[in-house]
mmCIF file of C-alpha atoms and ligand atoms in Angstrom:
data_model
loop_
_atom_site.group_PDB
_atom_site.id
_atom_site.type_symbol
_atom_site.label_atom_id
_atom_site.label_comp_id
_atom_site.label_asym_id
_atom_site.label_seq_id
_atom_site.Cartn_x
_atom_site.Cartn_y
_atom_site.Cartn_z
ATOM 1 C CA UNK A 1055 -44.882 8.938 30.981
ATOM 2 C CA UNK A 1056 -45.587 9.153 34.659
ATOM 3 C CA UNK A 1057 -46.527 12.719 35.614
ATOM 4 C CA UNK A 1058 -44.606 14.343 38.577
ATOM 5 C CA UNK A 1059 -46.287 14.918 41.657
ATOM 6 C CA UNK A 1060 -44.989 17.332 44.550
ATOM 7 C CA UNK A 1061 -47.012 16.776 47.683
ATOM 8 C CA UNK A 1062 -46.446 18.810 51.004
ATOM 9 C CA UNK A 1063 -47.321 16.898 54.610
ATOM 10 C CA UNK A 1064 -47.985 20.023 56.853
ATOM 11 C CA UNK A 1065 -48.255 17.138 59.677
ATOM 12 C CA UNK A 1066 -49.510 18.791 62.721
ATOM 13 C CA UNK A 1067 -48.577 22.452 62.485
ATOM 14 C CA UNK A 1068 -50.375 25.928 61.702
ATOM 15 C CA UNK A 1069 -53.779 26.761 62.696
ATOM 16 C CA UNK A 1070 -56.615 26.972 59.421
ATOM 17 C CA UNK A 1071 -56.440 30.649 59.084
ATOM 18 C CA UNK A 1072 -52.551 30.351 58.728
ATOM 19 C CA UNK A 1073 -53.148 27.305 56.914
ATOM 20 C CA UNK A 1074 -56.009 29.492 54.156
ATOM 21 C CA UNK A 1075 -53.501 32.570 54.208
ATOM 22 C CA UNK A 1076 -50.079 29.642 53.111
ATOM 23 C CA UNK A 1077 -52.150 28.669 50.478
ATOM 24 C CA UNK A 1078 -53.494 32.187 49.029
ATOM 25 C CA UNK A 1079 -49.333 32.877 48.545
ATOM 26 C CA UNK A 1080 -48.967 29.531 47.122
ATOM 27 C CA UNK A 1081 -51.650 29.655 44.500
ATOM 28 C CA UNK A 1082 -49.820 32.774 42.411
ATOM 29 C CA UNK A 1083 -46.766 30.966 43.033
ATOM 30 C CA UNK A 1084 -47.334 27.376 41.442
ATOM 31 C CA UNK A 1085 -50.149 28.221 38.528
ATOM 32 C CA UNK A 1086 -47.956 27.283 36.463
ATOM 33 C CA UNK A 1087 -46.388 24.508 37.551
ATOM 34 C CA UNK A 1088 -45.913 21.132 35.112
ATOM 35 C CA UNK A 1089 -46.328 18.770 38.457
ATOM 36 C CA UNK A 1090 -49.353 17.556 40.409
ATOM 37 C CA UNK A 1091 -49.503 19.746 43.765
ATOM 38 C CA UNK A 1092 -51.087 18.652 46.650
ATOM 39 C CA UNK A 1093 -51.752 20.009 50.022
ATOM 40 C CA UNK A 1094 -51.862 17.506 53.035
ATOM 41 C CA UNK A 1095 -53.743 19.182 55.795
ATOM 42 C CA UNK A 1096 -54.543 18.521 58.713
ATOM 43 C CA UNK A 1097 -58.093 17.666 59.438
ATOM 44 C CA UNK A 1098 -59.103 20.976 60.889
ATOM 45 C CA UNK A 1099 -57.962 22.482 58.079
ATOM 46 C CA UNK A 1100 -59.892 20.726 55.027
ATOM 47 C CA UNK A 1101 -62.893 23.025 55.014
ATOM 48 C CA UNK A 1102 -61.176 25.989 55.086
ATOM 49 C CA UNK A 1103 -57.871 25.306 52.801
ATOM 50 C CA UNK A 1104 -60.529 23.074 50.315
ATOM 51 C CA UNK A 1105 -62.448 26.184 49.599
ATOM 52 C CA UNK A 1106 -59.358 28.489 49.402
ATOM 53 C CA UNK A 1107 -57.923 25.749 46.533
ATOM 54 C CA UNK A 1108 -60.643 25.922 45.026
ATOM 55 C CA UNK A 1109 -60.289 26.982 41.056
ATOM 56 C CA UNK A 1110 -56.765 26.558 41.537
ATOM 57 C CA UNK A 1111 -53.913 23.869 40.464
ATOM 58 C CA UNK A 1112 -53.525 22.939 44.271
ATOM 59 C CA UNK A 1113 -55.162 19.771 45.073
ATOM 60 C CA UNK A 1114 -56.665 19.152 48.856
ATOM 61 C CA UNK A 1115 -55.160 16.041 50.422
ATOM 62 C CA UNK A 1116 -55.522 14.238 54.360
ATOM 63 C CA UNK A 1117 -53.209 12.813 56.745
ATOM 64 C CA UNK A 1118 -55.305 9.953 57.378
ATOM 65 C CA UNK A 1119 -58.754 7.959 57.086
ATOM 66 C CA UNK A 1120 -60.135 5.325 58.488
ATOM 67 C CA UNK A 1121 -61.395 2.295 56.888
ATOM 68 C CA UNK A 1122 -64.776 1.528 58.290
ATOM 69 C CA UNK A 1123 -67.684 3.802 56.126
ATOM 70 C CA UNK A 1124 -69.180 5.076 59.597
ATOM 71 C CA UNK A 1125 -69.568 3.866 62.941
ATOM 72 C CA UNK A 1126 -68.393 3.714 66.832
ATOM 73 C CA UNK A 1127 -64.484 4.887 66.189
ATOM 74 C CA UNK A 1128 -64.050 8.330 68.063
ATOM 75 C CA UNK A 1129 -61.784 10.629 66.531
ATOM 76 C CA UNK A 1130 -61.507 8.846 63.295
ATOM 77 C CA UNK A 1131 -62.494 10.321 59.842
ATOM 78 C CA UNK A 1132 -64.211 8.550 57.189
ATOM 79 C CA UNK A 1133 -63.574 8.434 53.338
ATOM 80 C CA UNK A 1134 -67.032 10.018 52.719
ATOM 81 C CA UNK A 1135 -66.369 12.529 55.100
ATOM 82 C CA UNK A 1136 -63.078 13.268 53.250
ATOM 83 C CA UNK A 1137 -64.878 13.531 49.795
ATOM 84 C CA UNK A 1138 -67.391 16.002 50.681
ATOM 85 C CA UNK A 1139 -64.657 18.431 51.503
ATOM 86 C CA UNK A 1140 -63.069 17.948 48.365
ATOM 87 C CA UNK A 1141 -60.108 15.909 49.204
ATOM 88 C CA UNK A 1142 -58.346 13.801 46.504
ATOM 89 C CA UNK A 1143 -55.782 12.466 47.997
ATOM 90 C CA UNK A 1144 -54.449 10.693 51.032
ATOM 91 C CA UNK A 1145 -51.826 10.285 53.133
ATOM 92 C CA UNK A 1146 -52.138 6.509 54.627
ATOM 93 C CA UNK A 1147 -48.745 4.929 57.005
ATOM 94 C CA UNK A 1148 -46.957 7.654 57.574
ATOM 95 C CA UNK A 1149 -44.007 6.848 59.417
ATOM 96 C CA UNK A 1150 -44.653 8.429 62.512
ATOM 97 C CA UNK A 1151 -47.984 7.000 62.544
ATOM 98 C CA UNK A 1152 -46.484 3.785 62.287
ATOM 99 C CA UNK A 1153 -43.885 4.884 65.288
ATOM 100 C CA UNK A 1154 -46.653 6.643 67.487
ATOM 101 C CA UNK A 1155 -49.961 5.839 66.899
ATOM 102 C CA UNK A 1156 -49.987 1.847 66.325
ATOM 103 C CA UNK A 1157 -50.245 2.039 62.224
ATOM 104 C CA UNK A 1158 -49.414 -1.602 61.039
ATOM 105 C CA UNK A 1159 -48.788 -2.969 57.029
ATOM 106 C CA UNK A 1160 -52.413 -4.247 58.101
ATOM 107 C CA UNK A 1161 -54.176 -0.859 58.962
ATOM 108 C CA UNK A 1162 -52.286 0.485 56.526
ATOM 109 C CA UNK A 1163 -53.670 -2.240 53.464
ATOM 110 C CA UNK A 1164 -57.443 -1.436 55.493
ATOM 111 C CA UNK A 1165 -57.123 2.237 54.692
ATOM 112 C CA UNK A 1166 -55.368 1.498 50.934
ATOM 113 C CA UNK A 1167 -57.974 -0.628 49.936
ATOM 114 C CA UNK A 1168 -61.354 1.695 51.891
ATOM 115 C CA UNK A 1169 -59.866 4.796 50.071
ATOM 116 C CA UNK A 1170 -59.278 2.948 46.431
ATOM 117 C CA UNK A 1171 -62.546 2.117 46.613
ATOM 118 C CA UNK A 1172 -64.240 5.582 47.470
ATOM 119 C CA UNK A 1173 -61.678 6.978 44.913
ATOM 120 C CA UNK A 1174 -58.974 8.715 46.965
ATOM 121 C CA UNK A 1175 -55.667 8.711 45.726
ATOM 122 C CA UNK A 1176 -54.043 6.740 48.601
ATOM 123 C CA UNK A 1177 -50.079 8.006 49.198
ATOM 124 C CA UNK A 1178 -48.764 5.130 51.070
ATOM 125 C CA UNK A 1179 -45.640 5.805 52.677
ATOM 126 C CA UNK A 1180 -43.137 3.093 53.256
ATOM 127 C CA UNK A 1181 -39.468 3.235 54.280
ATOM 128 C CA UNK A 1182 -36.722 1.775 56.652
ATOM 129 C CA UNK A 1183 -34.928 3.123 60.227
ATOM 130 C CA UNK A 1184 -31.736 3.969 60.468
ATOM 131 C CA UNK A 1185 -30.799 0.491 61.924
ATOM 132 C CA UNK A 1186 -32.690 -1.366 59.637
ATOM 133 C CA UNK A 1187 -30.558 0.479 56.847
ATOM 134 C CA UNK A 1188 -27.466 0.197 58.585
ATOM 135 C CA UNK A 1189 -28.026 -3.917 59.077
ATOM 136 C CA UNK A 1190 -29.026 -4.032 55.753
ATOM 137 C CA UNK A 1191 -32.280 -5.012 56.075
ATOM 138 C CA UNK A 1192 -33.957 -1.893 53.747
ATOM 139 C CA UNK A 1193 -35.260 -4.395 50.995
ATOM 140 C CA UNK A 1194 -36.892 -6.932 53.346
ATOM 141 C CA UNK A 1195 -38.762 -3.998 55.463
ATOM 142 C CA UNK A 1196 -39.682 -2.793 52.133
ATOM 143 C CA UNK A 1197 -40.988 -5.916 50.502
ATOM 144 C CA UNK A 1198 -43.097 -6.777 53.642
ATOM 145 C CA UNK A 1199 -44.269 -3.241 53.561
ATOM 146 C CA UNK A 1200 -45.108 -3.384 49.997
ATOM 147 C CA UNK A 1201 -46.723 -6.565 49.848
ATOM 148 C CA UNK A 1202 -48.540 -6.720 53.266
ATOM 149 C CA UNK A 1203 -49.737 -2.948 52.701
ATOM 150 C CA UNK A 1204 -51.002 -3.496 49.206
ATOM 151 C CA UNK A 1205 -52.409 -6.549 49.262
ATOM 152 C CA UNK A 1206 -55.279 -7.310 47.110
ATOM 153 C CA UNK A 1207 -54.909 -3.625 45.548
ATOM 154 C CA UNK A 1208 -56.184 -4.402 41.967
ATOM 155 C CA UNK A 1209 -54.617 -1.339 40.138
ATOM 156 C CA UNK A 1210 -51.339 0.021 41.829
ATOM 157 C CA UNK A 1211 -50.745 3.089 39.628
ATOM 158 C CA UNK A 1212 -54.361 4.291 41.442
ATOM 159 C CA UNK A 1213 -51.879 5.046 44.072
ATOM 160 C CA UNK A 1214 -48.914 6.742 44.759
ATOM 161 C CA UNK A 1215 -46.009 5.474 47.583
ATOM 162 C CA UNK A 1216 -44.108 7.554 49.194
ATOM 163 C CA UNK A 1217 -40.040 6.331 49.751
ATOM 164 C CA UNK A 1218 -39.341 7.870 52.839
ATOM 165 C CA UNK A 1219 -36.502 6.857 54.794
ATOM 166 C CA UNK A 1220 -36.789 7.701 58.714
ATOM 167 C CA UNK A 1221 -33.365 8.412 59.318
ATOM 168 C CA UNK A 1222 -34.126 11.339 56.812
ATOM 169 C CA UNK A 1223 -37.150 13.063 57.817
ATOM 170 C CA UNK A 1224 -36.854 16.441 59.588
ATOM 171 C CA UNK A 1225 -33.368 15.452 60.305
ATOM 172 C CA UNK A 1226 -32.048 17.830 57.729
ATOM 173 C CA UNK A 1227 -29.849 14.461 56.370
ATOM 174 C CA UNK A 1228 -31.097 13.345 52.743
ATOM 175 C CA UNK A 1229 -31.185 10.226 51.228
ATOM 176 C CA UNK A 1230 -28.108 10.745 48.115
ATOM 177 C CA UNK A 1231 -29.958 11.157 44.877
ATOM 178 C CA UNK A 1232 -28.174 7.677 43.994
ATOM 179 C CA UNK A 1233 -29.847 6.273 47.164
ATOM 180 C CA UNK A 1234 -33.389 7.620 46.533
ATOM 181 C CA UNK A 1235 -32.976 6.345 43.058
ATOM 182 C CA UNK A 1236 -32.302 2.897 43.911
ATOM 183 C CA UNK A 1237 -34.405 2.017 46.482
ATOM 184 C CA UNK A 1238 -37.311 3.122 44.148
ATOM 185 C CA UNK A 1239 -36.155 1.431 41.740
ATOM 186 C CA UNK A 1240 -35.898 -1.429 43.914
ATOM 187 C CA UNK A 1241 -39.806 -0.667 45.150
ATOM 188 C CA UNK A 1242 -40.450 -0.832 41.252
ATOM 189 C CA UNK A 1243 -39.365 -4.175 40.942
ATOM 190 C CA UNK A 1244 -40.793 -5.378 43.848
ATOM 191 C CA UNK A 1245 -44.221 -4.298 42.355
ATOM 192 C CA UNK A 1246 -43.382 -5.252 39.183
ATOM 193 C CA UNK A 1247 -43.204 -9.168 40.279
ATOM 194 C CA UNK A 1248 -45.753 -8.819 43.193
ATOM 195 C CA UNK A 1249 -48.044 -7.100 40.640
ATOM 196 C CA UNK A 1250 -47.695 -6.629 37.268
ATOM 197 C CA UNK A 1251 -44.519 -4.952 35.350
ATOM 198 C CA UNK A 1252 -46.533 -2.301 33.631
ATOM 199 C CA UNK A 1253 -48.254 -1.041 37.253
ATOM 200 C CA UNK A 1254 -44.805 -1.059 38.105
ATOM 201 C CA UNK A 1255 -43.860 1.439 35.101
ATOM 202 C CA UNK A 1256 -47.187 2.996 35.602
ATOM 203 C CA UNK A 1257 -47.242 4.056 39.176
ATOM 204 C CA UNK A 1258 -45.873 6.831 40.371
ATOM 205 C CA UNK A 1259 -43.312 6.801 43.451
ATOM 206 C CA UNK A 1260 -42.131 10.249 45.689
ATOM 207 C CA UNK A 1261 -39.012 10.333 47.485
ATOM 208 C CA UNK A 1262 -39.370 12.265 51.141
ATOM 209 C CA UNK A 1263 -36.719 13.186 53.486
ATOM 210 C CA UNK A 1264 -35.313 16.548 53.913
ATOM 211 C CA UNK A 1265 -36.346 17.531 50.409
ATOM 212 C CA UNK A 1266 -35.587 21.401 49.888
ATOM 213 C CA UNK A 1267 -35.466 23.816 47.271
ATOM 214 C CA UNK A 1268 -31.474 23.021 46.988
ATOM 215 C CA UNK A 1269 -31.496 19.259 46.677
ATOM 216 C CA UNK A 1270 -35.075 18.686 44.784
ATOM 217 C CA UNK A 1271 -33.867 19.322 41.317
ATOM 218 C CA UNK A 1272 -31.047 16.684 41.538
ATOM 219 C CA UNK A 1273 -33.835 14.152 43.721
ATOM 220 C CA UNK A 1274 -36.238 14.997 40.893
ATOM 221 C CA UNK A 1275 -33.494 14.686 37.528
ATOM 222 C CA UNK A 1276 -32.981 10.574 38.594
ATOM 223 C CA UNK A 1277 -35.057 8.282 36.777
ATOM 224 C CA UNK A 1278 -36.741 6.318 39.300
ATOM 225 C CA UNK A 1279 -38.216 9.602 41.310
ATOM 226 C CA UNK A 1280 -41.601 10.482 40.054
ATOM 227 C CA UNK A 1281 -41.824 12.878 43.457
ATOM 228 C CA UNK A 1282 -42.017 14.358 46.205
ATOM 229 C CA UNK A 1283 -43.843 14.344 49.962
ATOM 230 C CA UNK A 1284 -42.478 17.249 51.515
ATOM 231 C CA UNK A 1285 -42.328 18.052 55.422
ATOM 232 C CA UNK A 1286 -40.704 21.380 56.892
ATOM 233 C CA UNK A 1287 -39.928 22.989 53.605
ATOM 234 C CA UNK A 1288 -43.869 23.063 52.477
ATOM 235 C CA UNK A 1289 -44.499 24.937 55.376
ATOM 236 C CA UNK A 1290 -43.224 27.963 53.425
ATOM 237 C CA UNK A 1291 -44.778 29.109 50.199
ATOM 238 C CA UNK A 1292 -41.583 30.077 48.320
ATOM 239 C CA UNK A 1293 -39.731 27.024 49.723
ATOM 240 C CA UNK A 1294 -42.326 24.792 48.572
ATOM 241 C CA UNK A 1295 -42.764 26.473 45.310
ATOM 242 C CA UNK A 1296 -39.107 25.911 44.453
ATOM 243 C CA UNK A 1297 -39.574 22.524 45.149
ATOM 244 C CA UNK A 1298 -42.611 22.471 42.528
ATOM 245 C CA UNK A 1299 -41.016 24.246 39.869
ATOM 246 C CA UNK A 1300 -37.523 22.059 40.736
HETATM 247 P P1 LIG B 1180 -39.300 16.543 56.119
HETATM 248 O O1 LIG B 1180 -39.395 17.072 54.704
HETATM 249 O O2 LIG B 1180 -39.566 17.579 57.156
HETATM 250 O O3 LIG B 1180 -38.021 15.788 56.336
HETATM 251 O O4 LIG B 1180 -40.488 15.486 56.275
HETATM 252 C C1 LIG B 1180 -40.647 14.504 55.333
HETATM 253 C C2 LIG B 1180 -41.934 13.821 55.574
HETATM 254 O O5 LIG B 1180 -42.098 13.106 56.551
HETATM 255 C C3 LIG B 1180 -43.022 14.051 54.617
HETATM 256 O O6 LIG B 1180 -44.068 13.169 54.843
#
C-alpha cells in the first residue's frame, strides 16, 4: 500500500559536473526500479542535475528551504525558487542541521508547513543521539520532534520522515533491522494518535543510517520501513542502485 521510496542526501560533496556525470550512470542503472528515487542535491547542483533527470525515473530533491516566499534572508532559498528548477522534494531538519546550523522542531514545522503548501514533498528527518538512546529517552525526543515539527500539518502522508538515528549516520554502525523497525513503528503510532490512524498507515517513513547495498534488503524486508535516505553509499551509482533495486 505505501510505495517505497529510496532517497540519496549527497550533503555537501561533488561539484555539478560530477554531480550531472553520477546521475547520467545512475539513470541506466535504476529505469527500472519499483521504488520512488530521489536525488538530494545540493543547491548548486539543481540546475544542472534537474535537467540531466529530466525524462528519467530520478526525481530532483533539496537539502533545504526556507519558509518566508521572498525577502531580506541572505543565503536562503525559497520554495518558488526550488519549483522552477524542478525540485519535488525536500529535505527539511536534517540532523546536522539541527547540530550545526541552529535548525529547531520550530524552523523545522516553518519549512514543513511553507513547502506543503507550495507542493514539495517535505522529508522531515527526526531521530535521537547516542545518549539520548542510551538513557532511554528515544520516544520522548521523538514525540516532541514529531509533534512540535508537524504541527498543524493537515495531511501527513503529503510527507515523508526520515528515522535517522545520529549515532548511525556515516558512522558505518546501523540501526538492527529490529531497531529500525520499531522505532518506526513507534513514529507510526505516535502519528496515528497525534493525527489520524489512517495518515499513520498512509505515510510513508525511511530509515537512514549507514544504509548500504549489504544491509538495505533486510532494512527494507521489515514491515514498518517504507525507505530509505541514503548518505555515503549514494555517492556511488552502483552502490546506490543496489540500494534501489534492494
Ligand atoms: P550515511 O548513509 O552516510 O550514514 O548518512 C545518512 C544520512 O544522514 C542521510 O541523510
Amino acid at each position: 500500500m505505501r510505495k517505497p521510496i529510496i532517497a540519496g542526501n549527497w550533503k555537501m560533496n561533488m561539484t555539478p559536473s560530477q554531480g550531472v556525470q553520477l546521475v547520467e550512470e545512475l539513470k541506466p542503472l535504476v529505469a527500472d526500479a519499483t521504488c520512488d528515487v530521489v536525488v538530494c542535491v545540493p543547491a548548486t547542483h539543481l540546475h544542472a542535475v534537474g535537467q540531466a533527470v529530466k525524462g528519467s525515473n530520478i526525481k530532483l530533491g533539496a537539502q533545504n528551504v526556507h519558509f518566508a516566499k521572498s525577502g531580506a534572508y541572505t543565503g536562503e532559498i525559497s520554495c518558488d525558487m526550488l519549483k522552477e528548477l524542478g525540485v519535488e522534494y525536500v529535505i527539511i531538519g536534517h540532523s546536522e542541521r539541527r547540530q550545526y546550523f541552529g535548525e529547531t522542531d520550530q524552523t523545522v514545522n516553518k519549512r514543513t508547513l511553507a513547502a506543503l503548501e507550495n507542493g514539495l514533498t517535505p522529508i522531515v528527518c527526526v531521530g535521537e543521539s547516542l545518549e539520548e538512546r542510551e538513557s532511554n529517552k528515544t520516544e520522548e525526543v521523538l514525540l516532541r520532534q514529531i509533534t512540535e515539527g508537524l504541527k498543524g500539518v493537515e495531511n501527513i502522508p503529503d510527507l515523508v520522515i526520515a528515522y535517522e538515528p545520529i549515532w548511525a549516520i556515516g558512522t558505518g554502525v546501523t540501526a538492527t533491522k529490529e531497531q529500525a523497525n520499531e522505532t518506526i513503528g513507534y513514529i507510526r503510532s505516535v502519528i496515528a494518535k497525534t493525527f489520524c490512524p489512517k495518515c499513520a498507515a498512509k505515510v510513508r517513513i525511511q530509515y537512514g543510517g549507514s544504509m548500504k547495498p549489504s544491509n538495505a534488503s533486510e532494512l527494507m524486508g521489515m514491515e514498518e520501513i517504507d525507505g530509505g535516505l541514503i548518505g555515503g553509499a549514494s555517492l556511488k551509482a552502483v552502490d546506490f542502485s543496489q540500494i534501489v533495486k534492494y
